PDB file of C-alpha atoms in Angstrom:
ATOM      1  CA  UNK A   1      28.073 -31.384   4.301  1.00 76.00           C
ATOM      2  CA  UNK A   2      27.750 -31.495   0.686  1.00 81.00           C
ATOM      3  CA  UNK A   3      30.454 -31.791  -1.854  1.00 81.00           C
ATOM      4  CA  UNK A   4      30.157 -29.547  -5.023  1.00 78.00           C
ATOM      5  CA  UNK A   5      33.201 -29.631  -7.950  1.00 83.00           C
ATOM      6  CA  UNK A   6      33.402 -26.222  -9.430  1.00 81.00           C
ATOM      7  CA  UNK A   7      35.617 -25.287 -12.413  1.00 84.00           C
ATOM      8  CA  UNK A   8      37.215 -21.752 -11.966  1.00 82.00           C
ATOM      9  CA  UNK A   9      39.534 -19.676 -14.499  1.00 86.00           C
ATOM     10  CA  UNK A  10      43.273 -20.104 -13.543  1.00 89.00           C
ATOM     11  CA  UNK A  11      43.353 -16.775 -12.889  1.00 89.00           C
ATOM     12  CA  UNK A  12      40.593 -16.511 -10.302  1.00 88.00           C
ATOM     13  CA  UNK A  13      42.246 -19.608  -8.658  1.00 90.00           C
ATOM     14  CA  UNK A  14      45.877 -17.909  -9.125  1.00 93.00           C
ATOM     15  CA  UNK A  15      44.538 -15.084  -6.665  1.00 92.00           C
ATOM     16  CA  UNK A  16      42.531 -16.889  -4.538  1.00 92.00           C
ATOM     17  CA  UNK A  17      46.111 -19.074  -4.173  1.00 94.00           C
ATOM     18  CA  UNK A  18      47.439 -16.081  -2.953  1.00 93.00           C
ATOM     19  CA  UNK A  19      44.974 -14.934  -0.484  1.00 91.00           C
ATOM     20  CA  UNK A  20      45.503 -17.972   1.085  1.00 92.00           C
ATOM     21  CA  UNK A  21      49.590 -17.742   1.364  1.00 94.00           C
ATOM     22  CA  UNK A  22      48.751 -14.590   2.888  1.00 90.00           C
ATOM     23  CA  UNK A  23      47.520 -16.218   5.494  1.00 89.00           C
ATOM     24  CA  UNK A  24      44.113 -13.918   4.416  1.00 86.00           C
ATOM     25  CA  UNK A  25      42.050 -17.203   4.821  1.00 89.00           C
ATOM     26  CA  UNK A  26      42.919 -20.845   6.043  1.00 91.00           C
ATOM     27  CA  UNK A  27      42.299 -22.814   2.974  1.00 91.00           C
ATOM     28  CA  UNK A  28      41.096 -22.367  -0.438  1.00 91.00           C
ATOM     29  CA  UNK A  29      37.850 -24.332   1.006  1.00 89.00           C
ATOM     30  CA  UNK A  30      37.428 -21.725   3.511  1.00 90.00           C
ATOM     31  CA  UNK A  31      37.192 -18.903   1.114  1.00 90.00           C
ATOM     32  CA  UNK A  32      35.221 -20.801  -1.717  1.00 90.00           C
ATOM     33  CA  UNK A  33      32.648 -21.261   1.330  1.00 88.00           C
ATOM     34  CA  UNK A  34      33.055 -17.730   2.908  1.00 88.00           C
ATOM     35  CA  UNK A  35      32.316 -16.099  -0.612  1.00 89.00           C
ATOM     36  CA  UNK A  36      29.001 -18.803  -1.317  1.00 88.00           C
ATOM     37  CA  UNK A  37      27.582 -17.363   2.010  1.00 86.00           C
ATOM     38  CA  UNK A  38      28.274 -13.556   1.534  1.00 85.00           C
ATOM     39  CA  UNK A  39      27.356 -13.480  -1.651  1.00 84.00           C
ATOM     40  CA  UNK A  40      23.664 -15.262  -0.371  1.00 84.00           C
ATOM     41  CA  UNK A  41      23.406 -12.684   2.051  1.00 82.00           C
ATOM     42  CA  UNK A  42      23.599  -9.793  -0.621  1.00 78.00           C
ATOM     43  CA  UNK A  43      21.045 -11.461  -2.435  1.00 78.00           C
ATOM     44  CA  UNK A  44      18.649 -12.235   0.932  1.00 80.00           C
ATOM     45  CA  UNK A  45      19.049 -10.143   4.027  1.00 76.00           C
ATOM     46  CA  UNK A  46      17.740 -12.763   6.164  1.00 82.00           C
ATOM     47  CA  UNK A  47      19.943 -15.447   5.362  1.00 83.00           C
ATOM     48  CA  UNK A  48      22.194 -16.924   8.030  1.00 88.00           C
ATOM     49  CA  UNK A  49      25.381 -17.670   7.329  1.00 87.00           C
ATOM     50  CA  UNK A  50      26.975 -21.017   8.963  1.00 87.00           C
ATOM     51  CA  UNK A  51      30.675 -20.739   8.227  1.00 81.00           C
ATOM     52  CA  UNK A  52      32.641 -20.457  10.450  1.00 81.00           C
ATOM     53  CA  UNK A  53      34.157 -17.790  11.415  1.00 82.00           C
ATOM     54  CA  UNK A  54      32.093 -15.882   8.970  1.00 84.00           C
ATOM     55  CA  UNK A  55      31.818 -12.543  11.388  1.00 83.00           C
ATOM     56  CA  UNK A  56      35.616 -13.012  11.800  1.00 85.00           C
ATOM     57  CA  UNK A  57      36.345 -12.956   8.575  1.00 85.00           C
ATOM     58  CA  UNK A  58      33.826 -10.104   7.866  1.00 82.00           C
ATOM     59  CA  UNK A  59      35.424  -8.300  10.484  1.00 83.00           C
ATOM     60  CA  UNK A  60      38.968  -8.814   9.372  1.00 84.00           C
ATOM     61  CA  UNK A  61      38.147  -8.345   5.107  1.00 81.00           C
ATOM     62  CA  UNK A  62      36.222  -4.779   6.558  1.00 76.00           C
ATOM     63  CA  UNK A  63      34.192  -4.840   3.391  1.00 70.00           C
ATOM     64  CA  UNK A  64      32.045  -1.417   3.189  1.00 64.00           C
ATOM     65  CA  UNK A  65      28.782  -2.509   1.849  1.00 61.00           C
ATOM     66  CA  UNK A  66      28.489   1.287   0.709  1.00 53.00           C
ATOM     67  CA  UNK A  67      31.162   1.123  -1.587  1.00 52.00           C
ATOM     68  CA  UNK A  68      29.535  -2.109  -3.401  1.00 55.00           C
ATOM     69  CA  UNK A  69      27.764  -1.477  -6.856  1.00 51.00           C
ATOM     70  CA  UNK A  70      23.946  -1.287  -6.676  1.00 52.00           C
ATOM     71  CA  UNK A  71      23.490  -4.424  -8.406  1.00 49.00           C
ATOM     72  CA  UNK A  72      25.182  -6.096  -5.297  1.00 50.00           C
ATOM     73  CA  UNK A  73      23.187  -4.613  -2.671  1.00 50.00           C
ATOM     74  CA  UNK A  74      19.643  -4.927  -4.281  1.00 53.00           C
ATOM     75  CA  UNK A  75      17.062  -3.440  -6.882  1.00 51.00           C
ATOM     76  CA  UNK A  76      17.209  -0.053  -5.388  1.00 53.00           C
ATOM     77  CA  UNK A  77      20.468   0.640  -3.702  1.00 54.00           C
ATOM     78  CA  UNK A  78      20.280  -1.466  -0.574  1.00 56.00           C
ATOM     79  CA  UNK A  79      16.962  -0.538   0.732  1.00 62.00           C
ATOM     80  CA  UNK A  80      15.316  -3.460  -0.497  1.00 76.00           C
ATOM     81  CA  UNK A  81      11.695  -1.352  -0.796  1.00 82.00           C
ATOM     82  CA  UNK A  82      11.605  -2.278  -4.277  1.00 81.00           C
ATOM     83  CA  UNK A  83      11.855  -5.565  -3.618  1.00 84.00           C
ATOM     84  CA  UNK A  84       9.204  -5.171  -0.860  1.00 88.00           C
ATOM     85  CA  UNK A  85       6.841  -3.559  -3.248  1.00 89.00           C
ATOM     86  CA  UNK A  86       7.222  -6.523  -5.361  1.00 88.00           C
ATOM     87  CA  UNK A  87       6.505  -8.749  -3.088  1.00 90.00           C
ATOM     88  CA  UNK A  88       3.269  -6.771  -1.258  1.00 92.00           C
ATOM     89  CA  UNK A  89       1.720  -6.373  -5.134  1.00 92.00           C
ATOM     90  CA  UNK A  90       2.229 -10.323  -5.733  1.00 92.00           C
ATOM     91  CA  UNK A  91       0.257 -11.120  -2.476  1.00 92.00           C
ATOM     92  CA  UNK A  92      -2.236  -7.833  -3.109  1.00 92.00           C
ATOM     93  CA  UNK A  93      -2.613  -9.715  -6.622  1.00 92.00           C
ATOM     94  CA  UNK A  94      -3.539 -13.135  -5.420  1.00 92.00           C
ATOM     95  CA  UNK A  95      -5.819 -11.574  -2.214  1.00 92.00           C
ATOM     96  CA  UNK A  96      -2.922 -13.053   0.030  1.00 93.00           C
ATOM     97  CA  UNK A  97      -3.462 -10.579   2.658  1.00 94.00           C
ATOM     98  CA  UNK A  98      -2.279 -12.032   5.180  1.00 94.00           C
ATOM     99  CA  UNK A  99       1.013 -13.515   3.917  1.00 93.00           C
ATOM    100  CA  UNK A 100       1.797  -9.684   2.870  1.00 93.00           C
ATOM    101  CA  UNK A 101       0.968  -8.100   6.436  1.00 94.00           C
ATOM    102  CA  UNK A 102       3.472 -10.868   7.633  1.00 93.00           C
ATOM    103  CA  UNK A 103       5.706 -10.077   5.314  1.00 92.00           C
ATOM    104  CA  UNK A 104       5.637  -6.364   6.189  1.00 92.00           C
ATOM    105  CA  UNK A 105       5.439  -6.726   9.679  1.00 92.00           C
ATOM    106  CA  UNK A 106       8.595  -9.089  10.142  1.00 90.00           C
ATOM    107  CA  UNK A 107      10.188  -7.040   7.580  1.00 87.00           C
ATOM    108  CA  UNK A 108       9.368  -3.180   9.193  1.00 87.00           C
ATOM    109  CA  UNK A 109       9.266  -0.734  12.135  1.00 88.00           C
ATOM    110  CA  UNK A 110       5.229  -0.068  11.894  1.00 87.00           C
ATOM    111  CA  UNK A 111       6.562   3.931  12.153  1.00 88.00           C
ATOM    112  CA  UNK A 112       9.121   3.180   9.479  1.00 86.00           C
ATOM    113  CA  UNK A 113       7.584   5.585   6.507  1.00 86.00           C
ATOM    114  CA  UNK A 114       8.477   2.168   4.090  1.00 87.00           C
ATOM    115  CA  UNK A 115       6.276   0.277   6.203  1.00 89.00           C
ATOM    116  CA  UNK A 116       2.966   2.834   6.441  1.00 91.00           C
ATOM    117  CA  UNK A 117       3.873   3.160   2.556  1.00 91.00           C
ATOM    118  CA  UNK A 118       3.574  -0.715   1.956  1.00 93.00           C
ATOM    119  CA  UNK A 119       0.415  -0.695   4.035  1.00 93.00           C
ATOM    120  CA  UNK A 120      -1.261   2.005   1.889  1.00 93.00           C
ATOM    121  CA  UNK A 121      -0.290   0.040  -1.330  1.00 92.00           C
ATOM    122  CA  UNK A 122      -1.483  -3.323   0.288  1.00 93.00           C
ATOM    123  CA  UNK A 123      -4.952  -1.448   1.451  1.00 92.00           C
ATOM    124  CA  UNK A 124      -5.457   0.006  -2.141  1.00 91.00           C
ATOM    125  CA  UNK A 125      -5.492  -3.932  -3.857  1.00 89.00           C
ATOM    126  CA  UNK A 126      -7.820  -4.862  -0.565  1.00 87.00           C
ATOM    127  CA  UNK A 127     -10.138  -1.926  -1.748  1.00 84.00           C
ATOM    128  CA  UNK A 128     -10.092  -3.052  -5.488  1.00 77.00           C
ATOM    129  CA  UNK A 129     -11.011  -6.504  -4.523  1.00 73.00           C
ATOM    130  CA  UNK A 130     -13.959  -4.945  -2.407  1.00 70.00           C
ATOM    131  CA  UNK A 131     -15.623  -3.433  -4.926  1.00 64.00           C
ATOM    132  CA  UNK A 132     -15.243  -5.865  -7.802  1.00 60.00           C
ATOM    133  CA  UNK A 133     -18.546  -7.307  -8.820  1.00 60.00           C
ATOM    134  CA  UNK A 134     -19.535 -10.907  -6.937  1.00 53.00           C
TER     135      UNK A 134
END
């Protein structure tokens, strides 16, 4: 495990202090590395986190993910279909067709009406591609 010295307001450190006589989390390591993995699963849905006792703690904090700004949950209010537009035009770009019908199809329900509306926008860059000049 990796060792990382972080310098925090005496403020934030006052409360976090206190969270810990609560008895809220073990240590004041504990909830420095609880916070590092939930905040990298905000920012990527996919990540696993390997605290542990990370559902525990999840479980115990009952955080509502609805009540989070927008900003916190993603581009578009916790959907993430911005974000997969994004990514589906940067592969329809390069004429990575492939890595963006992976992308959609580890990523979506092919029913899902995200998923049949990714596939349109990936067909319409395969159809621009088509009938550029050689």
């Amino acid at each position: 495990m990796a060792k990382d010295t972080v310098r925090y307001p005496d403020d934030v450190v006052d409360e976090i202090d206190a969270l810990v006589e609560d008895g809220m989390f073990e240590s004041k390591s504990e909830f420095y590395r609880f916070s590092a993995e939930y905040v990298l699963t905000l920012i990527d849905p996919e990540h696993e986190p390997e605290t542990f006792n990370y559902d525990e703690i999840m479980a115990e904090l009952d955080i509502d993910e609805k009540s989070l700004p927008p900003a916190a949950l993603g581009t578009d209010g916790g959907t993430f279909f911005l974000d997969a537009v994004i990514t589906v035009r940067k592969h329809g770009l390069r004429s990575n067709y492939e890595a963006a019908e992976r992308f959609i199809d580890s990523h979506y329900d092919p029913t899902d009406q995200e998923c049949i509306i990714l596939e349109e926008l990936l067909g319409s860059y395969r159809e621009s591609s088509d009938s550029r000049p050689m």
